mmCIF file of C-alpha atoms in Angstrom:
data_model
loop_
_atom_site.group_PDB
_atom_site.id
_atom_site.type_symbol
_atom_site.label_atom_id
_atom_site.label_comp_id
_atom_site.label_asym_id
_atom_site.label_seq_id
_atom_site.Cartn_x
_atom_site.Cartn_y
_atom_site.Cartn_z
ATOM 1 C CA UNK S 1 -31.108 -58.376 -5.501
ATOM 2 C CA UNK S 2 -33.048 -57.565 -8.676
ATOM 3 C CA UNK S 3 -35.960 -59.839 -7.760
ATOM 4 C CA UNK S 4 -36.146 -58.405 -4.242
ATOM 5 C CA UNK S 5 -36.217 -54.838 -5.561
ATOM 6 C CA UNK S 6 -38.892 -55.783 -8.101
ATOM 7 C CA UNK S 7 -41.012 -57.380 -5.352
ATOM 8 C CA UNK S 8 -40.741 -54.122 -3.387
ATOM 9 C CA UNK S 9 -42.230 -52.224 -6.329
ATOM 10 C CA UNK S 10 -39.147 -50.834 -8.037
ATOM 11 C CA UNK S 11 -38.957 -50.763 -11.830
ATOM 12 C CA UNK S 12 -36.011 -53.107 -12.392
ATOM 13 C CA UNK S 13 -34.146 -53.877 -15.603
ATOM 14 C CA UNK S 14 -30.904 -55.772 -15.978
ATOM 15 C CA UNK S 15 -27.851 -55.868 -18.181
ATOM 16 C CA UNK S 16 -26.273 -59.300 -18.509
ATOM 17 C CA UNK S 17 -24.053 -58.970 -21.599
ATOM 18 C CA UNK S 18 -23.167 -62.684 -21.639
ATOM 19 C CA UNK S 19 -26.801 -63.815 -21.979
ATOM 20 C CA UNK S 20 -28.734 -63.310 -25.207
ATOM 21 C CA UNK S 21 -32.198 -63.728 -23.659
ATOM 22 C CA UNK S 22 -34.334 -60.583 -23.626
ATOM 23 C CA UNK S 23 -35.681 -61.488 -20.204
ATOM 24 C CA UNK S 24 -34.197 -63.329 -17.230
ATOM 25 C CA UNK S 25 -36.538 -64.501 -14.448
ATOM 26 C CA UNK S 26 -39.109 -61.870 -15.408
ATOM 27 C CA UNK S 27 -36.610 -59.000 -15.594
ATOM 28 C CA UNK S 28 -35.856 -57.312 -18.911
ATOM 29 C CA UNK S 29 -32.258 -57.827 -20.056
ATOM 30 C CA UNK S 30 -31.237 -54.652 -21.879
ATOM 31 C CA UNK S 31 -28.062 -53.666 -23.717
ATOM 32 C CA UNK S 32 -25.593 -51.544 -21.750
ATOM 33 C CA UNK S 33 -26.349 -48.318 -23.654
ATOM 34 C CA UNK S 34 -30.079 -48.674 -22.934
ATOM 35 C CA UNK S 35 -29.401 -49.268 -19.247
ATOM 36 C CA UNK S 36 -27.439 -46.023 -19.029
ATOM 37 C CA UNK S 37 -30.175 -44.176 -20.902
ATOM 38 C CA UNK S 38 -33.117 -45.513 -18.861
ATOM 39 C CA UNK S 39 -31.722 -45.893 -15.342
ATOM 40 C CA UNK S 40 -31.727 -43.458 -12.463
ATOM 41 C CA UNK S 41 -29.787 -45.799 -10.189
ATOM 42 C CA UNK S 42 -27.398 -48.675 -10.935
ATOM 43 C CA UNK S 43 -26.504 -51.681 -8.809
ATOM 44 C CA UNK S 44 -23.288 -53.363 -9.969
ATOM 45 C CA UNK S 45 -23.127 -56.986 -8.866
ATOM 46 C CA UNK S 46 -20.712 -58.353 -11.494
ATOM 47 C CA UNK S 47 -17.489 -57.018 -12.998
ATOM 48 C CA UNK S 48 -18.144 -57.647 -16.696
ATOM 49 C CA UNK S 49 -15.501 -56.329 -19.122
ATOM 50 C CA UNK S 50 -18.101 -54.013 -20.690
ATOM 51 C CA UNK S 51 -18.687 -52.429 -17.288
ATOM 52 C CA UNK S 52 -14.947 -52.108 -16.577
ATOM 53 C CA UNK S 53 -14.390 -50.407 -19.937
ATOM 54 C CA UNK S 54 -17.183 -47.902 -19.250
ATOM 55 C CA UNK S 55 -16.689 -47.237 -15.554
ATOM 56 C CA UNK S 56 -16.642 -43.444 -16.024
ATOM 57 C CA UNK S 57 -20.090 -43.545 -17.660
ATOM 58 C CA UNK S 58 -21.375 -45.823 -14.927
ATOM 59 C CA UNK S 59 -20.027 -43.619 -12.147
ATOM 60 C CA UNK S 60 -21.809 -40.596 -13.630
ATOM 61 C CA UNK S 61 -25.021 -42.194 -12.273
ATOM 62 C CA UNK S 62 -26.104 -42.969 -8.733
ATOM 63 C CA UNK S 63 -24.424 -46.347 -8.117
ATOM 64 C CA UNK S 64 -24.283 -49.108 -5.544
ATOM 65 C CA UNK S 65 -20.963 -50.648 -6.576
ATOM 66 C CA UNK S 66 -20.921 -54.016 -4.790
ATOM 67 C CA UNK S 67 -17.964 -55.329 -6.813
ATOM 68 C CA UNK S 68 -15.755 -52.279 -6.263
ATOM 69 C CA UNK S 69 -15.112 -51.366 -9.903
ATOM 70 C CA UNK S 70 -13.015 -48.224 -10.352
#
């Protein structure tokens, strides 16, 4: 999803808390707090514990919640 959006011209950053790399397949991997600060729209594709614990903060943004976190 991220690569497709990037190819379509969107500014895409990711948050993969279980990977220490700063970039994954050409997409910046940012800490959760930076994602919330910098993003206008979130696409949740995984149900990481960090996301579950902060679902209220996440839902304060525009979100496509593919995994159904609540």
